[in-house]
């Protein structure tokens, strides 16, 4: 009897401790929306960015090199675009190192990572951004397209992390960033291959975060997964419709990168952009599937394959190729 009472007492203490910890976490999250959070400095740190030659990767590379004074290692499969970016960064006074790498090829990743360690140093941050975006009805996707999408969008993350995570663990510091998508947390018509890969990235980062926690390395090595809505100006010309652009906007590249950079420097975990979409995503998670489906039919936010037409009165975007001039930020 005494033993039973003692066990009940211990269990009660555990439950109360758990509740206090949960309350503390909620208060901490609430404070982030009230009190401005500090942004870490990466001055002089080495940052590897995949898919650096265009779109999000290009803008992040310029920001890190010029605004934040990082040493940026530019990985891209396209020699012309990455060398052009490297020249631009150096003209603006930044430090960058271009490398031609097909991140879907683990041997190329292994070789390039070895060169980075030997010639530049141990990296502080890895930003996995490279990706391909097939937008087609499921029955029109070819087997090579599906394989290529998974090779570039998912398996490349495994190859790069396997090369750089051990170095981060050895030095006791590091930050891994994955550029995912809203299609990786909610799914989207005509994005079955692309959305599946982005779900895979979210799962990879979530599992790795828990593993680092189990190994007590989560305070040393940070993980950030970014899931944005549609972005214009990336060079990917996929029409997108939105009935309420103030609620579910099609973000400009500059605005989206502003939000991404802020989240990275604050070392946020799962980042859903913009904030209005984050609120809708919260509703989506707690509602029954039929309710969520009705909600998104009402909001009418979706991508469209080539040859499809959006309803009249809906907003569209196409890439206009305009990029901000960063010379004023040097």
mmCIF file of C-alpha atoms in Angstrom:
data_model
loop_
_atom_site.group_PDB
_atom_site.id
_atom_site.type_symbol
_atom_site.label_atom_id
_atom_site.label_comp_id
_atom_site.label_asym_id
_atom_site.label_seq_id
_atom_site.Cartn_x
_atom_site.Cartn_y
_atom_site.Cartn_z
ATOM 1 C CA UNK A 1 0.000 0.000 0.000
ATOM 2 C CA UNK A 2 2.795 2.391 0.916
ATOM 3 C CA UNK A 3 4.640 1.509 -2.258
ATOM 4 C CA UNK A 4 1.509 2.209 -4.319
ATOM 5 C CA UNK A 5 1.036 5.620 -2.708
ATOM 6 C CA UNK A 6 4.700 6.418 -3.295
ATOM 7 C CA UNK A 7 4.428 5.448 -6.975
ATOM 8 C CA UNK A 8 1.316 7.602 -7.362
ATOM 9 C CA UNK A 9 3.209 10.495 -5.765
ATOM 10 C CA UNK A 10 6.129 10.054 -8.163
ATOM 11 C CA UNK A 11 3.803 9.834 -11.160
ATOM 12 C CA UNK A 12 1.963 12.984 -10.037
ATOM 13 C CA UNK A 13 5.261 14.834 -9.701
ATOM 14 C CA UNK A 14 6.277 13.747 -13.213
ATOM 15 C CA UNK A 15 2.966 14.933 -14.675
ATOM 16 C CA UNK A 16 3.194 18.290 -12.880
ATOM 17 C CA UNK A 17 6.791 18.734 -14.041
ATOM 18 C CA UNK A 18 5.731 17.941 -17.592
ATOM 19 C CA UNK A 19 2.891 20.470 -17.445
ATOM 20 C CA UNK A 20 5.194 23.178 -16.076
ATOM 21 C CA UNK A 21 7.703 22.526 -18.877
ATOM 22 C CA UNK A 22 4.954 22.646 -21.501
ATOM 23 C CA UNK A 23 3.650 25.913 -20.059
ATOM 24 C CA UNK A 24 7.180 27.330 -20.127
ATOM 25 C CA UNK A 25 7.570 26.412 -23.792
ATOM 26 C CA UNK A 26 4.256 28.064 -24.698
ATOM 27 C CA UNK A 27 5.257 31.221 -22.824
ATOM 28 C CA UNK A 28 8.626 31.190 -24.565
ATOM 29 C CA UNK A 29 6.948 30.928 -27.970
ATOM 30 C CA UNK A 30 4.522 33.704 -27.051
ATOM 31 C CA UNK A 31 7.421 35.930 -26.013
ATOM 32 C CA UNK A 32 8.923 35.574 -29.500
ATOM 33 C CA UNK A 33 5.931 37.431 -30.925
ATOM 34 C CA UNK A 34 6.159 40.183 -28.300
ATOM 35 C CA UNK A 35 9.875 40.663 -27.682
ATOM 36 C CA UNK A 36 12.208 41.057 -30.699
ATOM 37 C CA UNK A 37 14.481 38.026 -30.929
ATOM 38 C CA UNK A 38 18.250 38.491 -31.402
ATOM 39 C CA UNK A 39 19.795 37.496 -34.733
ATOM 40 C CA UNK A 40 23.107 35.710 -34.654
ATOM 41 C CA UNK A 41 26.206 37.017 -36.403
ATOM 42 C CA UNK A 42 27.844 34.941 -39.120
ATOM 43 C CA UNK A 43 30.602 37.420 -39.902
ATOM 44 C CA UNK A 44 33.500 35.487 -41.461
ATOM 45 C CA UNK A 45 31.732 32.127 -41.197
ATOM 46 C CA UNK A 46 31.729 29.622 -44.057
ATOM 47 C CA UNK A 47 28.319 28.965 -45.643
ATOM 48 C CA UNK A 48 27.668 26.364 -48.370
ATOM 49 C CA UNK A 49 24.587 27.071 -50.506
ATOM 50 C CA UNK A 50 23.358 24.528 -53.057
ATOM 51 C CA UNK A 51 21.481 25.688 -56.144
ATOM 52 C CA UNK A 52 23.228 29.034 -55.681
ATOM 53 C CA UNK A 53 23.175 30.089 -59.318
ATOM 54 C CA UNK A 54 19.591 31.309 -59.549
ATOM 55 C CA UNK A 55 16.398 32.158 -57.690
ATOM 56 C CA UNK A 56 16.351 31.797 -53.919
ATOM 57 C CA UNK A 57 19.885 30.406 -53.802
ATOM 58 C CA UNK A 58 21.269 33.373 -55.706
ATOM 59 C CA UNK A 59 19.590 35.952 -53.479
ATOM 60 C CA UNK A 60 20.617 34.144 -50.294
ATOM 61 C CA UNK A 61 24.202 33.962 -51.554
ATOM 62 C CA UNK A 62 24.326 37.713 -52.182
ATOM 63 C CA UNK A 63 22.761 38.509 -48.810
ATOM 64 C CA UNK A 64 25.121 36.258 -46.882
ATOM 65 C CA UNK A 65 28.219 37.483 -48.708
ATOM 66 C CA UNK A 66 27.456 41.211 -48.921
ATOM 67 C CA UNK A 67 25.162 42.053 -46.027
ATOM 68 C CA UNK A 68 26.400 39.502 -43.490
ATOM 69 C CA UNK A 69 30.075 39.234 -44.501
ATOM 70 C CA UNK A 70 30.046 35.441 -44.663
ATOM 71 C CA UNK A 71 32.382 33.365 -46.815
ATOM 72 C CA UNK A 72 29.933 31.823 -49.272
ATOM 73 C CA UNK A 73 30.627 28.579 -51.147
ATOM 74 C CA UNK A 74 28.458 28.553 -54.266
ATOM 75 C CA UNK A 75 27.357 25.102 -55.433
ATOM 76 C CA UNK A 76 25.433 24.821 -58.678
ATOM 77 C CA UNK A 77 25.215 22.485 -61.651
ATOM 78 C CA UNK A 78 25.211 25.415 -64.094
ATOM 79 C CA UNK A 79 28.739 26.748 -64.598
ATOM 80 C CA UNK A 80 27.720 29.952 -66.354
ATOM 81 C CA UNK A 81 25.228 31.118 -63.718
ATOM 82 C CA UNK A 82 27.410 30.299 -60.708
ATOM 83 C CA UNK A 83 30.490 31.972 -62.177
ATOM 84 C CA UNK A 84 28.428 35.041 -63.059
ATOM 85 C CA UNK A 85 27.193 35.195 -59.459
ATOM 86 C CA UNK A 86 30.701 34.738 -58.110
ATOM 87 C CA UNK A 87 31.947 37.667 -60.195
ATOM 88 C CA UNK A 88 29.059 39.837 -59.006
ATOM 89 C CA UNK A 89 29.717 39.061 -55.347
ATOM 90 C CA UNK A 90 33.428 39.784 -55.683
ATOM 91 C CA UNK A 91 32.759 43.074 -57.471
ATOM 92 C CA UNK A 92 30.594 44.066 -54.504
ATOM 93 C CA UNK A 93 33.430 43.239 -52.117
ATOM 94 C CA UNK A 94 32.189 39.866 -50.880
ATOM 95 C CA UNK A 95 34.055 36.582 -50.559
ATOM 96 C CA UNK A 96 32.765 33.593 -52.507
ATOM 97 C CA UNK A 97 34.009 30.349 -54.005
ATOM 98 C CA UNK A 98 32.169 28.876 -57.033
ATOM 99 C CA UNK A 99 32.000 25.100 -57.474
ATOM 100 C CA UNK A 100 30.253 23.098 -60.190
ATOM 101 C CA UNK A 101 28.414 20.294 -58.388
ATOM 102 C CA UNK A 102 25.517 18.021 -59.298
ATOM 103 C CA UNK A 103 24.158 17.488 -55.781
ATOM 104 C CA UNK A 104 22.129 14.464 -56.895
ATOM 105 C CA UNK A 105 25.435 12.584 -57.426
ATOM 106 C CA UNK A 106 26.820 11.476 -54.054
ATOM 107 C CA UNK A 107 30.317 11.020 -55.490
ATOM 108 C CA UNK A 108 30.402 14.597 -56.737
ATOM 109 C CA UNK A 109 29.117 15.823 -53.373
ATOM 110 C CA UNK A 110 31.775 13.811 -51.546
ATOM 111 C CA UNK A 111 34.534 15.188 -53.777
ATOM 112 C CA UNK A 112 33.315 18.790 -53.544
ATOM 113 C CA UNK A 113 32.900 18.593 -49.766
ATOM 114 C CA UNK A 114 36.470 17.336 -49.495
ATOM 115 C CA UNK A 115 37.683 20.316 -51.525
ATOM 116 C CA UNK A 116 35.767 22.698 -49.266
ATOM 117 C CA UNK A 117 37.344 21.212 -46.130
ATOM 118 C CA UNK A 118 40.870 21.244 -47.581
ATOM 119 C CA UNK A 119 40.854 24.559 -49.437
ATOM 120 C CA UNK A 120 38.391 26.745 -47.507
ATOM 121 C CA UNK A 121 37.850 25.227 -44.062
ATOM 122 C CA UNK A 122 35.225 23.633 -41.839
ATOM 123 C CA UNK A 123 31.834 25.041 -42.727
ATOM 124 C CA UNK A 124 29.497 26.669 -40.201
ATOM 125 C CA UNK A 125 26.266 26.509 -42.195
ATOM 126 C CA UNK A 126 24.797 24.323 -44.940
ATOM 127 C CA UNK A 127 21.796 25.609 -46.906
ATOM 128 C CA UNK A 128 20.203 22.866 -49.016
ATOM 129 C CA UNK A 129 18.306 24.850 -51.614
ATOM 130 C CA UNK A 130 18.799 23.065 -54.961
ATOM 131 C CA UNK A 131 15.617 21.679 -56.443
ATOM 132 C CA UNK A 132 13.564 20.904 -59.532
ATOM 133 C CA UNK A 133 9.846 21.624 -59.831
ATOM 134 C CA UNK A 134 7.787 19.470 -62.210
ATOM 135 C CA UNK A 135 4.210 20.757 -62.323
ATOM 136 C CA UNK A 136 2.101 18.172 -64.131
ATOM 137 C CA UNK A 137 -0.965 15.990 -63.609
ATOM 138 C CA UNK A 138 0.107 12.693 -62.050
ATOM 139 C CA UNK A 139 -0.630 10.638 -65.165
ATOM 140 C CA UNK A 140 1.640 12.874 -67.250
ATOM 141 C CA UNK A 141 4.703 12.494 -65.012
ATOM 142 C CA UNK A 142 7.347 10.260 -66.558
ATOM 143 C CA UNK A 143 9.440 7.820 -64.539
ATOM 144 C CA UNK A 144 12.675 9.739 -65.303
ATOM 145 C CA UNK A 145 11.036 12.986 -64.110
ATOM 146 C CA UNK A 146 9.975 11.370 -60.844
ATOM 147 C CA UNK A 147 13.414 9.855 -60.215
ATOM 148 C CA UNK A 148 15.192 13.106 -61.045
ATOM 149 C CA UNK A 149 12.903 15.058 -58.704
ATOM 150 C CA UNK A 150 13.667 12.731 -55.797
ATOM 151 C CA UNK A 151 17.396 12.629 -56.634
ATOM 152 C CA UNK A 152 17.742 16.413 -56.605
ATOM 153 C CA UNK A 153 15.134 17.404 -54.018
ATOM 154 C CA UNK A 154 15.586 14.716 -51.359
ATOM 155 C CA UNK A 155 18.594 12.451 -51.800
ATOM 156 C CA UNK A 156 20.915 15.423 -52.275
ATOM 157 C CA UNK A 157 20.084 16.482 -48.704
ATOM 158 C CA UNK A 158 21.282 13.113 -47.452
ATOM 159 C CA UNK A 159 24.525 13.368 -49.432
ATOM 160 C CA UNK A 160 25.377 16.888 -48.265
ATOM 161 C CA UNK A 161 24.400 16.315 -44.625
ATOM 162 C CA UNK A 162 26.395 13.082 -44.490
ATOM 163 C CA UNK A 163 29.466 15.039 -45.601
ATOM 164 C CA UNK A 164 29.118 18.114 -43.403
ATOM 165 C CA UNK A 165 27.310 16.970 -40.234
ATOM 166 C CA UNK A 166 30.291 14.968 -38.891
ATOM 167 C CA UNK A 167 32.459 18.086 -39.202
ATOM 168 C CA UNK A 168 29.869 20.138 -37.328
ATOM 169 C CA UNK A 169 29.756 17.486 -34.613
ATOM 170 C CA UNK A 170 33.551 17.471 -34.389
ATOM 171 C CA UNK A 171 33.704 21.246 -33.916
ATOM 172 C CA UNK A 172 30.622 21.389 -31.695
ATOM 173 C CA UNK A 173 28.747 23.959 -33.789
ATOM 174 C CA UNK A 174 26.797 24.207 -37.007
ATOM 175 C CA UNK A 175 23.521 25.040 -38.699
ATOM 176 C CA UNK A 176 21.695 23.067 -41.412
ATOM 177 C CA UNK A 177 18.952 24.805 -43.400
ATOM 178 C CA UNK A 178 16.520 23.067 -45.754
ATOM 179 C CA UNK A 179 14.418 25.029 -48.233
ATOM 180 C CA UNK A 180 11.200 23.015 -48.431
ATOM 181 C CA UNK A 181 7.769 24.292 -49.528
ATOM 182 C CA UNK A 182 4.164 24.800 -48.515
ATOM 183 C CA UNK A 183 3.566 21.775 -50.761
ATOM 184 C CA UNK A 184 5.660 19.782 -48.277
ATOM 185 C CA UNK A 185 3.288 20.298 -45.364
ATOM 186 C CA UNK A 186 -0.127 20.405 -47.042
ATOM 187 C CA UNK A 187 0.170 18.897 -50.504
ATOM 188 C CA UNK A 188 -1.008 20.467 -53.758
ATOM 189 C CA UNK A 189 -2.624 19.297 -57.001
ATOM 190 C CA UNK A 190 -0.172 18.842 -59.895
ATOM 191 C CA UNK A 191 2.703 18.750 -57.386
ATOM 192 C CA UNK A 192 2.568 15.038 -56.555
ATOM 193 C CA UNK A 193 6.265 14.454 -57.274
ATOM 194 C CA UNK A 194 7.473 17.839 -56.044
ATOM 195 C CA UNK A 195 5.240 17.843 -52.955
ATOM 196 C CA UNK A 196 6.297 14.313 -52.057
ATOM 197 C CA UNK A 197 9.947 15.345 -52.084
ATOM 198 C CA UNK A 198 9.241 18.369 -49.921
ATOM 199 C CA UNK A 199 7.319 16.209 -47.448
ATOM 200 C CA UNK A 200 10.421 14.020 -47.428
ATOM 201 C CA UNK A 201 12.646 16.987 -46.576
ATOM 202 C CA UNK A 202 10.369 18.008 -43.708
ATOM 203 C CA UNK A 203 10.449 14.413 -42.419
ATOM 204 C CA UNK A 204 14.223 14.179 -42.757
ATOM 205 C CA UNK A 205 14.832 17.399 -40.827
ATOM 206 C CA UNK A 206 12.270 16.522 -38.149
ATOM 207 C CA UNK A 207 13.789 13.078 -37.587
ATOM 208 C CA UNK A 208 17.339 14.421 -37.593
ATOM 209 C CA UNK A 209 16.358 17.098 -35.078
ATOM 210 C CA UNK A 210 15.004 14.432 -32.731
ATOM 211 C CA UNK A 211 18.139 12.337 -33.225
ATOM 212 C CA UNK A 212 20.403 15.255 -32.347
ATOM 213 C CA UNK A 213 18.260 15.836 -29.271
ATOM 214 C CA UNK A 214 18.683 12.201 -28.246
ATOM 215 C CA UNK A 215 22.447 12.580 -28.674
ATOM 216 C CA UNK A 216 22.368 15.869 -26.712
ATOM 217 C CA UNK A 217 23.769 17.795 -29.680
ATOM 218 C CA UNK A 218 20.707 19.951 -30.382
ATOM 219 C CA UNK A 219 22.148 22.958 -28.559
ATOM 220 C CA UNK A 220 25.285 22.877 -30.722
ATOM 221 C CA UNK A 221 23.829 22.079 -34.137
ATOM 222 C CA UNK A 222 20.717 23.941 -35.237
ATOM 223 C CA UNK A 223 18.237 22.838 -37.914
ATOM 224 C CA UNK A 224 15.894 25.135 -39.826
ATOM 225 C CA UNK A 225 13.242 23.939 -42.299
ATOM 226 C CA UNK A 226 11.587 26.639 -44.405
ATOM 227 C CA UNK A 227 8.173 26.107 -46.031
ATOM 228 C CA UNK A 228 7.137 29.135 -48.107
ATOM 229 C CA UNK A 229 4.116 29.750 -50.275
ATOM 230 C CA UNK A 230 4.590 30.541 -53.956
ATOM 231 C CA UNK A 231 7.350 33.003 -54.831
ATOM 232 C CA UNK A 232 7.621 35.074 -58.009
ATOM 233 C CA UNK A 233 10.921 36.024 -59.604
ATOM 234 C CA UNK A 234 12.703 32.713 -58.997
ATOM 235 C CA UNK A 235 13.006 31.809 -62.665
ATOM 236 C CA UNK A 236 10.433 29.028 -62.288
ATOM 237 C CA UNK A 237 7.504 30.071 -64.457
ATOM 238 C CA UNK A 238 4.517 28.245 -62.951
ATOM 239 C CA UNK A 239 1.230 30.212 -62.932
ATOM 240 C CA UNK A 240 -0.373 30.364 -59.501
ATOM 241 C CA UNK A 241 -3.825 31.619 -58.617
ATOM 242 C CA UNK A 242 -4.983 33.083 -55.326
ATOM 243 C CA UNK A 243 -8.431 34.423 -54.584
ATOM 244 C CA UNK A 244 -7.287 36.456 -51.566
ATOM 245 C CA UNK A 245 -3.750 37.728 -52.232
ATOM 246 C CA UNK A 246 -3.691 39.631 -48.938
ATOM 247 C CA UNK A 247 -4.208 36.377 -47.025
ATOM 248 C CA UNK A 248 -2.381 33.915 -49.282
ATOM 249 C CA UNK A 249 -0.002 36.131 -51.242
ATOM 250 C CA UNK A 250 2.308 35.208 -54.064
ATOM 251 C CA UNK A 251 5.465 36.601 -52.479
ATOM 252 C CA UNK A 252 8.124 38.516 -54.327
ATOM 253 C CA UNK A 253 11.588 36.988 -54.210
ATOM 254 C CA UNK A 254 13.025 39.868 -52.183
ATOM 255 C CA UNK A 255 10.267 39.695 -49.573
ATOM 256 C CA UNK A 256 10.478 35.910 -49.242
ATOM 257 C CA UNK A 257 14.266 35.979 -48.829
ATOM 258 C CA UNK A 258 13.914 38.717 -46.186
ATOM 259 C CA UNK A 259 11.689 36.384 -44.160
ATOM 260 C CA UNK A 260 13.940 33.376 -44.726
ATOM 261 C CA UNK A 261 17.064 35.245 -43.687
ATOM 262 C CA UNK A 262 15.410 36.497 -40.518
ATOM 263 C CA UNK A 263 14.288 32.974 -39.574
ATOM 264 C CA UNK A 264 17.731 31.484 -40.272
ATOM 265 C CA UNK A 265 19.539 34.060 -38.170
ATOM 266 C CA UNK A 266 17.063 33.508 -35.326
ATOM 267 C CA UNK A 267 17.662 29.746 -35.635
ATOM 268 C CA UNK A 268 13.957 28.950 -35.943
ATOM 269 C CA UNK A 269 12.978 25.306 -36.415
ATOM 270 C CA UNK A 270 9.999 24.887 -38.760
ATOM 271 C CA UNK A 271 9.325 28.133 -40.627
ATOM 272 C CA UNK A 272 5.999 28.581 -42.448
ATOM 273 C CA UNK A 273 5.873 31.708 -44.639
ATOM 274 C CA UNK A 274 4.215 34.144 -44.610
ATOM 275 C CA UNK A 275 2.570 34.545 -41.188
ATOM 276 C CA UNK A 276 -0.969 34.508 -42.609
ATOM 277 C CA UNK A 277 -0.293 31.099 -44.163
ATOM 278 C CA UNK A 278 1.087 29.901 -40.821
ATOM 279 C CA UNK A 279 -2.278 30.681 -39.203
ATOM 280 C CA UNK A 280 -4.157 28.854 -41.964
ATOM 281 C CA UNK A 281 -1.802 25.894 -41.642
ATOM 282 C CA UNK A 282 -2.615 25.728 -37.921
ATOM 283 C CA UNK A 283 -6.341 25.596 -38.730
ATOM 284 C CA UNK A 284 -5.665 22.996 -41.410
ATOM 285 C CA UNK A 285 -3.935 20.698 -38.896
ATOM 286 C CA UNK A 286 -6.690 20.758 -36.285
ATOM 287 C CA UNK A 287 -9.701 20.525 -38.605
ATOM 288 C CA UNK A 288 -11.203 17.377 -40.135
ATOM 289 C CA UNK A 289 -10.057 16.719 -43.688
ATOM 290 C CA UNK A 290 -13.415 17.684 -45.224
ATOM 291 C CA UNK A 291 -13.384 21.031 -43.424
ATOM 292 C CA UNK A 292 -9.837 21.737 -44.577
ATOM 293 C CA UNK A 293 -10.800 20.850 -48.147
ATOM 294 C CA UNK A 294 -13.754 23.241 -48.045
ATOM 295 C CA UNK A 295 -11.519 25.985 -46.633
ATOM 296 C CA UNK A 296 -8.985 25.708 -49.432
ATOM 297 C CA UNK A 297 -11.664 25.486 -52.097
ATOM 298 C CA UNK A 298 -12.956 28.791 -50.749
ATOM 299 C CA UNK A 299 -9.478 30.382 -50.612
ATOM 300 C CA UNK A 300 -8.725 28.986 -54.099
ATOM 301 C CA UNK A 301 -4.937 28.983 -53.924
ATOM 302 C CA UNK A 302 -3.296 26.569 -56.364
ATOM 303 C CA UNK A 303 -0.665 26.101 -59.043
ATOM 304 C CA UNK A 304 -1.584 25.273 -62.611
ATOM 305 C CA UNK A 305 0.264 23.158 -65.184
ATOM 306 C CA UNK A 306 1.055 24.637 -68.598
ATOM 307 C CA UNK A 307 -2.071 24.756 -70.739
ATOM 308 C CA UNK A 308 -4.478 25.062 -67.801
ATOM 309 C CA UNK A 309 -6.434 28.276 -67.260
ATOM 310 C CA UNK A 310 -7.346 29.860 -63.942
ATOM 311 C CA UNK A 311 -10.886 31.145 -63.328
ATOM 312 C CA UNK A 312 -11.493 34.721 -64.434
ATOM 313 C CA UNK A 313 -10.794 37.252 -61.709
ATOM 314 C CA UNK A 314 -7.991 35.356 -60.033
ATOM 315 C CA UNK A 315 -4.517 36.789 -59.532
ATOM 316 C CA UNK A 316 -1.643 35.245 -61.470
ATOM 317 C CA UNK A 317 2.081 35.623 -61.481
ATOM 318 C CA UNK A 318 4.823 34.900 -63.906
ATOM 319 C CA UNK A 319 8.499 35.479 -63.279
ATOM 320 C CA UNK A 320 9.491 38.969 -64.393
ATOM 321 C CA UNK A 321 13.193 38.469 -63.728
ATOM 322 C CA UNK A 322 13.509 41.577 -61.573
ATOM 323 C CA UNK A 323 16.067 41.377 -58.768
ATOM 324 C CA UNK A 324 16.961 43.973 -56.177
ATOM 325 C CA UNK A 325 20.269 45.801 -56.499
ATOM 326 C CA UNK A 326 22.315 45.008 -53.377
ATOM 327 C CA UNK A 327 25.044 47.564 -53.931
ATOM 328 C CA UNK A 328 23.393 49.904 -51.442
ATOM 329 C CA UNK A 329 23.646 47.215 -48.766
ATOM 330 C CA UNK A 330 27.397 46.772 -48.998
#
